[in-house]
Coordinates of C-alpha atoms in Angstrom, one line a residue:
X1 CA 64.7 -29.9 28.0
X2 CA 61.7 -28.9 25.9
X3 CA 62.1 -28.8 22.1
X4 CA 59.6 -28.6 19.3
X5 CA 60.3 -32.3 18.4
X6 CA 62.5 -35.0 19.7
X7 CA 66.0 -35.7 18.4
X8 CA 65.5 -39.0 16.6
X9 CA 67.7 -41.9 17.4
X10 CA 68.1 -45.3 15.8
X11 CA 70.6 -47.6 14.1
X12 CA 69.3 -48.3 10.6
X13 CA 69.3 -44.9 8.8
X14 CA 68.4 -41.3 9.3
X15 CA 67.3 -38.6 6.9
X16 CA 66.6 -34.9 7.3
X17 CA 65.5 -32.6 4.6
X18 CA 63.6 -29.4 3.9
X19 CA 60.4 -31.3 2.8
X20 CA 58.8 -34.3 4.3
X21 CA 58.2 -36.0 1.0
X22 CA 61.8 -35.9 0.1
X23 CA 62.7 -37.2 3.6
X24 CA 60.3 -40.1 3.4
X25 CA 61.3 -40.9 -0.2
X26 CA 64.9 -41.1 0.9
X27 CA 63.9 -43.3 3.8
X28 CA 62.0 -45.6 1.4
X29 CA 65.2 -46.1 -0.5
X30 CA 67.1 -47.0 2.6
X31 CA 64.3 -49.4 3.6
X32 CA 64.5 -50.9 0.1
X33 CA 68.2 -51.7 0.5
X34 CA 69.7 -48.6 -1.0
X35 CA 72.5 -46.7 0.6
X36 CA 72.8 -43.0 1.7
X37 CA 73.8 -42.0 -1.8
X38 CA 71.0 -43.7 -3.6
X39 CA 68.6 -42.1 -1.1
X40 CA 70.2 -38.6 -1.6
X41 CA 69.7 -38.8 -5.4
X42 CA 66.1 -39.9 -5.0
X43 CA 65.4 -37.1 -2.5
X44 CA 67.2 -34.5 -4.6
X45 CA 64.9 -35.2 -7.6
X46 CA 61.8 -35.2 -5.3
X47 CA 62.9 -31.7 -4.0
X48 CA 62.9 -30.5 -7.7
X49 CA 59.2 -31.4 -7.8
X50 CA 57.9 -30.4 -4.4
X51 CA 60.0 -27.3 -3.8
X52 CA 60.2 -25.8 -7.3
X53 CA 60.4 -22.3 -6.0
X54 CA 63.6 -23.3 -4.1
X55 CA 65.5 -25.5 -6.6
X56 CA 65.3 -27.3 -10.0
X57 CA 67.2 -29.7 -12.2
X58 CA 68.9 -26.9 -14.1
X59 CA 70.2 -25.4 -10.9
X60 CA 73.2 -26.4 -8.9
X61 CA 74.2 -28.5 -5.9
X62 CA 77.4 -28.8 -3.9
X63 CA 77.6 -32.1 -2.1
X64 CA 79.9 -33.2 0.8
X65 CA 80.1 -37.0 1.2
X66 CA 81.9 -39.2 3.7
X67 CA 81.9 -42.8 2.5
X68 CA 82.2 -45.3 5.4
X69 CA 86.0 -45.8 5.9
X70 CA 86.8 -43.4 3.1
X71 CA 87.9 -39.8 2.7
X72 CA 85.6 -36.8 2.9
X73 CA 85.1 -35.4 -0.6
X74 CA 83.3 -32.4 -2.2
X75 CA 81.3 -33.1 -5.3
X76 CA 80.9 -29.8 -7.2
X77 CA 77.6 -29.4 -9.0
X78 CA 78.1 -25.7 -9.6
X79 CA 78.3 -25.0 -13.3
X80 CA 80.5 -22.4 -14.9
X81 CA 79.9 -19.3 -16.9
X82 CA 79.3 -20.0 -20.7
X83 CA 82.1 -19.2 -23.1
X84 CA 80.2 -16.1 -24.4
X85 CA 79.5 -14.8 -20.9
X86 CA 82.0 -12.0 -20.8
X87 CA 82.0 -8.7 -18.9
X88 CA 82.4 -6.9 -22.2
X89 CA 79.2 -8.6 -23.7
X90 CA 77.1 -7.7 -20.7
X91 CA 78.4 -4.2 -20.6
X92 CA 77.7 -3.8 -24.3
X93 CA 74.0 -4.4 -23.4
X94 CA 74.1 -1.4 -21.0
X95 CA 74.2 -3.6 -17.9
X96 CA 76.2 -2.9 -14.7
X97 CA 74.9 -6.0 -12.8
X98 CA 74.0 -9.4 -14.1
X99 CA 70.2 -9.5 -14.1
X100 CA 68.5 -11.5 -11.3
X101 CA 66.3 -13.4 -13.7
X102 CA 66.4 -14.5 -17.3
X103 CA 68.8 -16.4 -19.6
X104 CA 71.6 -13.9 -19.2
X105 CA 71.9 -15.0 -15.6
X106 CA 72.1 -18.7 -16.5
X107 CA 75.3 -20.6 -15.8
X108 CA 75.9 -24.1 -17.2
X109 CA 73.4 -26.2 -15.3
X110 CA 75.2 -28.3 -12.7
X111 CA 72.8 -30.2 -10.4
X112 CA 71.8 -33.0 -12.7
X113 CA 75.3 -34.1 -13.6
X114 CA 76.4 -34.0 -9.9
X115 CA 73.5 -36.2 -8.9
X116 CA 74.4 -38.6 -11.7
X117 CA 78.1 -38.8 -10.6
X118 CA 77.0 -39.4 -7.0
X119 CA 74.7 -42.3 -8.1
X120 CA 77.3 -43.7 -10.5
X121 CA 80.3 -43.7 -8.1
X122 CA 78.7 -44.2 -4.8
X123 CA 75.2 -45.5 -5.3
X124 CA 73.9 -49.0 -6.0
X125 CA 70.5 -48.4 -7.6
X126 CA 69.6 -47.8 -11.2
X127 CA 68.5 -44.5 -12.7
X128 CA 64.9 -45.7 -13.0
X129 CA 64.8 -46.8 -9.4
X130 CA 65.9 -43.5 -7.9
X131 CA 63.8 -41.4 -10.3
X132 CA 60.5 -43.2 -9.7
X133 CA 59.6 -41.2 -6.7
X134 CA 60.0 -37.8 -8.5
X135 CA 58.2 -39.2 -11.5
X136 CA 55.3 -40.3 -9.4
X137 CA 54.9 -36.9 -7.7
X138 CA 55.2 -35.0 -10.9
X139 CA 52.8 -37.3 -12.8
X140 CA 50.3 -38.3 -10.2
X141 CA 50.5 -35.0 -8.2
X142 CA 51.4 -33.9 -4.7
X143 CA 49.8 -31.4 -2.3
X144 CA 51.9 -28.3 -2.5
X145 CA 53.1 -26.3 0.4
X146 CA 51.8 -22.7 0.7
X147 CA 55.0 -21.0 -0.5
X148 CA 54.7 -22.5 -3.9
X149 CA 51.4 -20.9 -4.6
X150 CA 52.4 -17.7 -2.9
X151 CA 55.5 -17.4 -5.1
X152 CA 53.4 -18.1 -8.3
X153 CA 50.9 -15.4 -7.3
X154 CA 53.7 -12.9 -6.8
X155 CA 54.9 -13.4 -10.4
X156 CA 51.5 -14.1 -11.9
X157 CA 51.5 -11.0 -14.1
X158 CA 55.0 -11.8 -15.4
X159 CA 53.9 -15.4 -16.2
X160 CA 50.7 -14.3 -17.9
X161 CA 52.1 -11.5 -20.0
X162 CA 55.7 -12.6 -20.7
X163 CA 56.4 -16.2 -19.6
X164 CA 53.5 -18.2 -21.0
X165 CA 55.3 -21.6 -20.7
X166 CA 55.6 -20.9 -16.9
X167 CA 51.9 -20.0 -16.8
X168 CA 51.1 -23.3 -18.5
X169 CA 52.7 -25.3 -15.7
X170 CA 52.0 -23.2 -12.7
X171 CA 48.8 -21.5 -13.6
X172 CA 46.7 -24.3 -15.2
X173 CA 43.2 -23.0 -15.7
X174 CA 44.4 -19.8 -14.2
X175 CA 44.9 -21.1 -10.7
X176 CA 48.1 -21.2 -8.8
X177 CA 49.1 -24.4 -6.9
X178 CA 47.0 -24.5 -3.7
X179 CA 47.4 -26.5 -0.5
X180 CA 45.1 -29.5 -0.2
X181 CA 44.8 -29.9 -4.0
X182 CA 47.0 -32.0 -6.3
X183 CA 49.6 -30.2 -8.3
X184 CA 51.1 -32.0 -11.3
X185 CA 53.9 -31.3 -13.7
X186 CA 53.3 -33.7 -16.5
X187 CA 56.0 -32.2 -18.7
X188 CA 58.7 -32.9 -16.1
X189 CA 57.4 -36.4 -15.6
X190 CA 57.6 -37.0 -19.4
X191 CA 61.1 -35.6 -19.5
X192 CA 62.3 -38.1 -16.9
X193 CA 60.4 -41.0 -18.5
X194 CA 62.0 -40.3 -21.8
X195 CA 65.4 -39.9 -20.2
X196 CA 65.1 -43.3 -18.5
X197 CA 63.9 -45.0 -21.7
X198 CA 66.9 -43.6 -23.6
X199 CA 69.3 -44.6 -20.9
X200 CA 67.9 -48.1 -20.7
X201 CA 68.1 -48.5 -24.4
X202 CA 71.9 -48.0 -24.1
X203 CA 72.3 -51.3 -22.2
X204 CA 71.4 -53.2 -19.1
X205 CA 74.4 -52.2 -16.9
X206 CA 73.5 -49.4 -14.4
X207 CA 76.8 -47.5 -15.1
X208 CA 76.1 -47.6 -18.8
X209 CA 72.6 -46.3 -18.2
X210 CA 73.8 -43.4 -16.0
X211 CA 76.5 -42.4 -18.5
X212 CA 73.8 -42.5 -21.2
X213 CA 71.6 -40.2 -19.1
X214 CA 74.5 -37.8 -18.7
X215 CA 75.0 -37.7 -22.4
X216 CA 71.3 -37.0 -23.0
X217 CA 71.5 -34.1 -20.6
X218 CA 74.6 -32.7 -22.2
X219 CA 74.1 -33.5 -25.9
X220 CA 70.6 -35.0 -26.4
X221 CA 67.1 -33.8 -26.4
X222 CA 67.4 -32.0 -23.0
X223 CA 70.5 -30.1 -24.1
X224 CA 68.8 -29.1 -27.3
X225 CA 65.8 -27.7 -25.4
X226 CA 67.9 -25.8 -22.9
X227 CA 69.9 -24.1 -25.7
X228 CA 66.7 -23.2 -27.5
X229 CA 65.3 -21.6 -24.4
X230 CA 68.5 -19.6 -23.8
X231 CA 68.1 -18.2 -27.2
X232 CA 64.6 -16.9 -26.7
X233 CA 64.4 -13.1 -25.9
X234 CA 63.2 -13.0 -22.3
X235 CA 62.1 -10.1 -20.0
X236 CA 64.5 -9.9 -17.0
X237 CA 65.0 -7.7 -14.0
X238 CA 66.7 -5.1 -16.2
X239 CA 63.4 -4.3 -17.7
X240 CA 64.5 -5.4 -21.1
X241 CA 64.3 -8.6 -23.2
X242 CA 67.6 -10.4 -23.5
X243 CA 68.8 -13.7 -24.9
X244 CA 71.3 -15.8 -23.0
X245 CA 74.8 -17.0 -23.7
X246 CA 74.4 -20.8 -23.1
X247 CA 75.4 -23.0 -26.1
X248 CA 75.5 -26.6 -27.0
X249 CA 79.3 -26.6 -26.7
X250 CA 79.0 -25.2 -23.1
X251 CA 76.7 -28.0 -22.1
X252 CA 78.7 -30.7 -23.8
X253 CA 82.0 -29.4 -22.3
X254 CA 81.1 -29.3 -18.6
X255 CA 80.8 -32.0 -16.0
X256 CA 80.6 -32.2 -12.2
X257 CA 83.8 -32.9 -10.4
X258 CA 85.3 -34.0 -7.1
X259 CA 87.7 -32.1 -4.9
X260 CA 89.2 -32.1 -1.4
X261 CA 87.2 -30.1 1.2
X262 CA 88.4 -27.0 2.9
X263 CA 88.9 -27.8 6.6
X264 CA 89.6 -26.2 9.9
X265 CA 90.3 -27.7 13.3
X266 CA 88.5 -26.2 16.3
X267 CA 88.3 -27.5 19.8
X268 CA 88.6 -31.2 18.8
X269 CA 86.4 -30.9 15.7
X270 CA 87.3 -30.9 12.1
X271 CA 84.8 -28.9 10.0
X272 CA 84.7 -29.6 6.2
X273 CA 83.3 -27.2 3.6
X274 CA 83.5 -26.6 -0.1
X275 CA 86.4 -24.4 -1.3
X276 CA 86.7 -20.7 -2.1
X277 CA 84.4 -20.9 -5.1
X278 CA 81.7 -21.1 -2.5
X279 CA 81.1 -19.1 0.7
X280 CA 81.8 -22.2 2.7
X281 CA 85.2 -21.1 4.0
X282 CA 83.5 -18.1 5.7
X283 CA 82.1 -20.6 8.2
X284 CA 85.7 -21.7 8.9
X285 CA 86.9 -18.2 9.1
X286 CA 84.2 -17.3 11.7
X287 CA 85.5 -20.3 13.8
X288 CA 89.1 -19.1 13.4
X289 CA 88.2 -15.7 14.8
X290 CA 86.8 -17.3 18.0
X291 CA 88.7 -18.4 21.0
X292 CA 90.2 -21.8 20.3
X293 CA 88.2 -23.5 23.0
X294 CA 84.4 -23.5 23.4
X295 CA 85.0 -23.0 27.2
X296 CA 86.5 -19.6 26.5
X297 CA 83.5 -18.2 24.7
X298 CA 81.2 -15.6 26.4
X299 CA 78.1 -17.1 28.0
X300 CA 76.0 -18.8 25.4
X301 CA 73.2 -16.6 24.1
X302 CA 74.3 -13.5 25.9
X303 CA 74.6 -10.1 24.2
X304 CA 78.4 -10.4 24.4
X305 CA 78.2 -13.8 22.7
X306 CA 76.0 -12.6 19.9
X307 CA 78.1 -9.5 19.5
X308 CA 81.3 -11.6 19.1
X309 CA 79.7 -13.8 16.5
X310 CA 78.2 -10.9 14.5
X311 CA 81.4 -8.9 14.4
X312 CA 83.4 -12.0 13.5
X313 CA 81.0 -12.7 10.7
X314 CA 81.4 -9.2 9.3
X315 CA 85.2 -9.7 9.0
X316 CA 84.8 -13.2 7.4
X317 CA 82.2 -11.9 4.9
X318 CA 84.4 -8.9 4.0
X319 CA 87.1 -11.4 3.2
X320 CA 84.6 -13.4 1.2
X321 CA 84.0 -10.4 -0.9
X322 CA 87.6 -9.5 -1.4
X323 CA 89.2 -13.0 -1.8
X324 CA 86.7 -15.7 -2.7
X325 CA 86.1 -16.8 -6.3
X326 CA 87.0 -19.4 -8.9
X327 CA 90.0 -18.3 -10.9
X328 CA 89.8 -21.4 -13.2
X329 CA 91.1 -24.9 -13.3
X330 CA 93.7 -25.7 -10.7
X331 CA 93.4 -22.2 -9.2
X332 CA 92.6 -23.0 -5.6
X333 CA 95.8 -21.3 -4.6
X334 CA 94.5 -18.0 -5.8
X335 CA 92.1 -18.0 -2.9
X336 CA 94.6 -17.7 0.0
X337 CA 92.7 -20.0 2.4
X338 CA 95.9 -21.1 4.2
X339 CA 96.6 -17.6 5.2
X340 CA 92.9 -16.6 5.9
X341 CA 92.7 -19.6 8.3
X342 CA 96.1 -19.1 9.9
X343 CA 96.5 -18.2 13.5
X344 CA 98.7 -15.1 12.9
X345 CA 96.2 -13.7 10.4
X346 CA 93.2 -14.3 12.7
X347 CA 95.0 -13.0 15.8
X348 CA 95.4 -9.7 13.9
X349 CA 91.8 -9.8 12.6
X350 CA 90.4 -10.7 16.1
X351 CA 91.9 -7.4 17.4
X352 CA 89.5 -5.5 15.1
X353 CA 86.5 -6.7 17.1
X354 CA 85.7 -3.9 19.4
X355 CA 83.2 -3.2 22.2
X356 CA 80.7 -1.7 19.8
X357 CA 79.3 -2.7 16.4
X358 CA 81.3 -1.9 13.3
X359 CA 79.6 -0.3 10.3
X360 CA 82.5 -0.8 7.9
X361 CA 83.4 -3.4 5.3
X362 CA 86.9 -4.4 6.4
X363 CA 88.6 -7.1 4.3
X364 CA 92.1 -8.2 5.4
X365 CA 95.4 -8.3 3.5
X366 CA 96.5 -12.0 3.6
X367 CA 100.2 -12.2 2.8
X368 CA 100.3 -8.5 2.4
X369 CA 98.1 -8.6 -0.7
X370 CA 95.8 -5.5 -1.2
X371 CA 92.1 -6.3 -1.3
X372 CA 90.1 -5.1 -4.3
X373 CA 86.4 -4.7 -4.0
X374 CA 83.7 -4.1 -6.6
X375 CA 82.7 -0.4 -6.9
X376 CA 79.2 -1.6 -6.2
X377 CA 80.1 -3.3 -3.0
X378 CA 79.4 -0.2 -0.9
X379 CA 75.9 0.2 -2.1
X380 CA 73.8 0.8 1.0
X381 CA 70.1 0.3 1.3
X382 CA 67.9 1.3 4.2
X383 CA 65.6 -0.9 6.2
X384 CA 62.4 -0.6 4.3
X385 CA 64.1 -0.8 0.9
X386 CA 66.1 -3.8 2.1
X387 CA 62.9 -5.5 3.3
X388 CA 61.4 -4.9 -0.1
X389 CA 64.5 -6.6 -1.7
X390 CA 63.5 -9.6 0.3
X391 CA 65.2 -10.6 3.6
X392 CA 64.4 -14.3 3.7
X393 CA 62.6 -15.8 6.6
X394 CA 63.1 -19.4 7.6
X395 CA 65.3 -19.8 4.6
X396 CA 62.3 -19.2 2.3
X397 CA 62.4 -16.6 -0.4
X398 CA 60.8 -13.2 -0.6
X399 CA 60.1 -12.8 -4.3
X400 CA 59.6 -9.6 -6.2
X401 CA 57.1 -9.2 -8.9
X402 CA 59.9 -9.3 -11.5
X403 CA 61.0 -12.7 -10.1
X404 CA 64.2 -11.5 -8.4
X405 CA 64.8 -13.6 -5.3
X406 CA 67.2 -13.9 -2.4
X407 CA 68.1 -17.1 -0.6
X408 CA 66.1 -19.8 -2.2
X409 CA 67.5 -23.2 -1.4
X410 CA 66.8 -26.7 -0.2
X411 CA 68.9 -29.1 1.9
X412 CA 69.2 -32.8 2.8
X413 CA 71.4 -34.9 5.0
X414 CA 71.5 -38.7 5.2
X415 CA 73.4 -41.3 7.2
X416 CA 72.9 -45.0 6.6
X417 CA 73.5 -48.2 8.7
X418 CA 76.9 -48.7 7.1
X419 CA 78.1 -45.3 8.2
X420 CA 77.9 -43.5 4.8
X421 CA 77.1 -39.8 5.3
X422 CA 76.1 -37.0 2.9
X423 CA 75.1 -33.4 3.0
X424 CA 73.7 -31.6 -0.1
X425 CA 72.3 -28.1 -0.7
X426 CA 70.4 -28.1 -4.0
X427 CA 69.3 -24.7 -5.3
X428 CA 68.7 -22.6 -8.4
X429 CA 66.6 -23.3 -11.4
X430 CA 63.7 -21.7 -9.5
X431 CA 60.3 -21.4 -11.1
X432 CA 60.5 -17.6 -10.7
X433 CA 64.0 -17.4 -12.2
X434 CA 63.5 -18.1 -15.9
X435 CA 60.6 -19.3 -18.1
X436 CA 59.8 -23.0 -17.9
X437 CA 61.4 -24.8 -20.9
X438 CA 58.2 -25.9 -22.5
X439 CA 59.6 -29.3 -23.7
X440 CA 61.1 -30.1 -20.3
X441 CA 58.9 -28.7 -17.5
X442 CA 61.6 -26.8 -15.6
X443 CA 63.5 -23.5 -16.1
X444 CA 67.1 -22.5 -16.4
X445 CA 69.0 -21.1 -13.4
X446 CA 70.3 -17.7 -12.5
X447 CA 73.5 -18.2 -10.6
X448 CA 75.6 -15.9 -12.7
X449 CA 73.9 -13.0 -10.9
X450 CA 76.5 -13.6 -8.2
X451 CA 79.4 -12.6 -10.4
X452 CA 80.5 -8.9 -10.9
X453 CA 80.6 -7.1 -14.2
X454 CA 84.0 -5.6 -13.4
X455 CA 87.3 -7.1 -14.5
X456 CA 90.1 -8.1 -12.1
X457 CA 88.0 -9.3 -9.1
X458 CA 88.0 -12.8 -7.6
X459 CA 84.4 -13.1 -8.6
X460 CA 84.4 -11.3 -11.9
X461 CA 82.1 -12.8 -14.6
X462 CA 84.6 -15.0 -16.6
X463 CA 83.9 -17.7 -19.2
X464 CA 84.6 -21.2 -17.8
X465 CA 84.7 -20.1 -14.2
X466 CA 82.2 -20.8 -11.5
X467 CA 80.3 -17.9 -10.0
X468 CA 80.9 -17.8 -6.3
X469 CA 77.9 -19.6 -4.8
X470 CA 76.2 -19.1 -1.4
X471 CA 75.5 -22.9 -1.3
X472 CA 77.4 -24.4 1.6
X473 CA 76.7 -27.9 3.1
X474 CA 78.7 -28.9 6.1
X475 CA 80.3 -32.1 7.5
X476 CA 82.0 -32.4 10.8
X477 CA 84.5 -35.0 12.1
X478 CA 85.6 -35.9 15.6
X479 CA 89.0 -37.5 16.0
X480 CA 89.1 -38.0 12.2
X481 CA 85.7 -39.8 12.1
X482 CA 82.6 -38.3 10.4
X483 CA 80.0 -37.4 13.1
X484 CA 77.7 -34.7 11.7
X485 CA 76.2 -33.7 8.3
X486 CA 74.2 -30.5 8.4
X487 CA 73.1 -27.4 6.4
X488 CA 70.4 -24.9 5.7
X489 CA 68.8 -22.8 3.0
X490 CA 69.1 -19.0 3.3
X491 CA 71.5 -17.5 0.8
X492 CA 74.1 -15.3 2.5
X493 CA 72.7 -16.4 5.9
X494 CA 73.6 -20.0 5.5
X495 CA 77.0 -19.9 7.1
X496 CA 75.8 -17.6 9.9
X497 CA 72.9 -19.9 10.9
X498 CA 75.0 -23.0 10.6
X499 CA 77.7 -21.6 12.8
X500 CA 75.1 -20.6 15.4
X501 CA 73.7 -24.1 15.2
X502 CA 77.1 -25.8 15.5
X503 CA 78.1 -23.7 18.5
X504 CA 74.7 -24.3 20.2
X505 CA 75.3 -28.0 19.7
X506 CA 78.7 -27.9 21.3
X507 CA 77.7 -25.6 24.2
X508 CA 74.4 -27.3 25.1
X509 CA 74.3 -30.4 27.2
X510 CA 73.7 -33.9 25.8
X511 CA 70.2 -35.5 25.4
X512 CA 69.7 -39.2 25.9
X513 CA 73.4 -39.7 25.9
X514 CA 73.9 -38.0 22.5
X515 CA 74.1 -34.6 20.9
X516 CA 71.1 -32.3 21.4
X517 CA 70.5 -31.9 17.7
X518 CA 66.9 -30.7 17.9
X519 CA 67.7 -28.3 20.8
X520 CA 70.4 -26.7 18.7
X521 CA 68.1 -26.4 15.7
X522 CA 65.4 -24.8 17.8
X523 CA 67.6 -22.3 19.6
X524 CA 67.0 -18.7 18.8
X525 CA 68.9 -17.6 15.7
X526 CA 69.9 -14.3 14.0
X527 CA 71.8 -12.9 11.0
X528 CA 73.4 -9.7 9.8
X529 CA 73.5 -8.1 6.3
X530 CA 76.6 -5.9 6.8
X531 CA 78.2 -7.0 3.5
X532 CA 77.3 -7.0 -0.2
X533 CA 74.4 -9.4 -0.9
X534 CA 75.2 -12.2 -3.4
X535 CA 71.8 -11.6 -5.0
X536 CA 70.6 -8.9 -7.4
X537 CA 70.6 -6.0 -6.7
X538 CA 73.6 -6.7 -4.4
X539 CA 72.9 -4.2 -1.6
X540 CA 74.3 -4.1 1.9
X541 CA 72.9 -2.9 5.3
X542 CA 75.8 -1.9 7.6
X543 CA 75.3 -2.5 11.3
X544 CA 72.2 -4.6 10.8
X545 CA 71.3 -7.6 13.0
X546 CA 68.0 -9.4 12.4
X547 CA 66.8 -11.6 15.3
X548 CA 63.7 -13.7 15.5
X549 CA 61.0 -12.9 18.0
X550 CA 61.7 -15.2 20.9
X551 CA 65.2 -14.0 21.6
X552 CA 65.6 -12.8 25.2
X553 CA 64.5 -9.1 25.2
X554 CA 67.5 -8.4 27.6
X555 CA 69.9 -9.7 24.9
X556 CA 68.2 -7.5 22.2
X557 CA 68.5 -4.5 24.5
X558 CA 72.2 -5.3 25.1
X559 CA 72.9 -5.5 21.4
X560 CA 71.3 -2.1 20.8
X561 CA 73.5 -0.7 23.6
X562 CA 76.5 -2.1 21.8
X563 CA 75.5 -0.1 18.7
X564 CA 73.8 -2.8 16.6
X565 CA 70.9 -1.8 14.4
X566 CA 68.5 -4.6 15.6
X567 CA 65.4 -5.6 13.7
X568 CA 63.1 -8.1 15.5
X569 CA 61.6 -10.4 12.9
X570 CA 58.7 -12.8 13.1
X571 CA 58.7 -15.7 15.5
X572 CA 60.5 -18.8 14.1
X573 CA 61.9 -16.8 11.1
X574 CA 65.7 -17.4 11.2
X575 CA 67.1 -20.6 9.7
X576 CA 65.9 -23.8 8.2
X577 CA 68.5 -26.3 9.4
X578 CA 68.7 -30.0 8.8
X579 CA 71.1 -32.4 10.5
X580 CA 72.0 -36.1 10.9
X581 CA 74.7 -37.6 13.2
X582 CA 76.5 -40.8 13.9
X583 CA 78.1 -41.7 17.2
X584 CA 81.3 -43.6 16.2
X585 CA 81.6 -45.3 19.6
X586 CA 78.1 -46.8 19.7
X587 CA 76.9 -46.7 16.1
X588 CA 73.7 -44.8 17.2
X589 CA 72.3 -42.6 14.5
X590 CA 70.4 -39.4 15.1
X591 CA 68.6 -36.7 13.2
X592 CA 66.6 -33.4 13.6
X593 CA 64.9 -30.9 11.3
X594 CA 63.8 -27.4 11.6
X595 CA 60.2 -26.5 12.6
X596 CA 60.6 -23.1 10.9
X597 CA 58.8 -23.0 7.5
X598 CA 56.5 -25.9 8.6
X599 CA 57.8 -28.4 6.0
X600 CA 61.2 -29.8 7.1
X601 CA 61.2 -33.2 8.6
X602 CA 63.6 -35.8 9.9
X603 CA 62.8 -39.5 9.7
X604 CA 64.6 -42.6 10.6
X605 CA 64.8 -45.8 12.7

């Protein structure tokens, strides 16, 4: 069967990520004797350098890890809302939505501490060893991909007139980063060199050094610079200048944490996701709405098949809007996942999937509870306006001149020769999200834009609570043994594209005795926007389905007959998946990466 690339197979180690430099850096760690977690940390920091329009150190990262012989765990690198980030405060500023850019949208940064916990608890290398790849690319330069410069050009006026610290990094000598040239970020390299020096001064033990680095981030020179930046009046998407709410106490009081994954059993597979503070369970709900066996699905790729998945997604995402959120410490029970994933609930919900497309937002009533939605959740935008808001293609952002962005993210998956497996989706802290902190070389994030400025909702802006994130890595087990780690960028589309990939993998035949990873990655993909966007300005497009050119025209015609408002996008424009796998019976490792976007790569041997 023809695919854009082969599914890689080997026994030593496999890496897949959204940028070839991150993939090869991770592979270099494996070749140097490090494990999957050392490699993931090294690759994560490289992604901050080479995909700065898609993630940064002050962003966030959920991580799902499966240590060889151990339990699957979720490492939460999603920071919470600062203590002063109240609905009342934002409303007092005349706001009805959290801005899509600027310090008011900044949660407590979560990515750095999550990477440090992963390295401390599961890695074997020192801080200096894993950071040397990122320091090298920041200090000596790398050839940037086209989207970096395109993003900078989009916000050039903002940088030149309002965010001079960003212009200093991304418009040196007035020129945006260009392919074929070397782009450097000396301020970022200097930050990491100083961090390493201060960590090493704390002692020779690697754990002592990692703890020292965590302290520097939360209370040292990095924390001081982040708080100064949050206090600077900054032009944001509201059109006004605002200061943020982040304080030294917020930084000092937060740390990444571990938790059990949300899981669902489907046709012999166990799918693991982050909990209801993320959109991850929407993947599980979409599975729960399907027949319990793959053999009972409509013909793969048919209009009936796509219709079933689109309509199920609408129901799952309506529940995401009504029920998902972080109600605080120990509040997992407040997101009724047990009911949302139960057979009686899904039998009733499945009956709502009709023979034609639904144009309604229809959350359910788990346990008889009445759903409550934001008053803004019904805001409808038409096709041209929605396109201007930025429907992401290939998981890449479409950025407005004010820096507002939808769907910017990276992803990486790794499996090593010992069977350790990890999936991580770093995002936020984008170069277009906030001004670069001049002392550090990277900006604050904007994840608070996903919280509502209305009280009493599962995802209301609340001090100490995590804004519901779109970031959603996946891990799949077969007979209780980890087999797959996968994920994609793409904002609200992530759990749509991942479901389509997973089902394609299950429904397509094997290749070379193993799963057809690359074939499932390459398969035509699609998404819908029939629910409130997680990104500013939070619009919805009822009945929409966007497919990439290359989908069978007969299927497109069939979807239109079923009432779907179909938009045909560019070729190779839907999804940016990465995946690694391990066959427990043979120990054979495999990997694939998405050709869309022209920068994701899998490597391994």
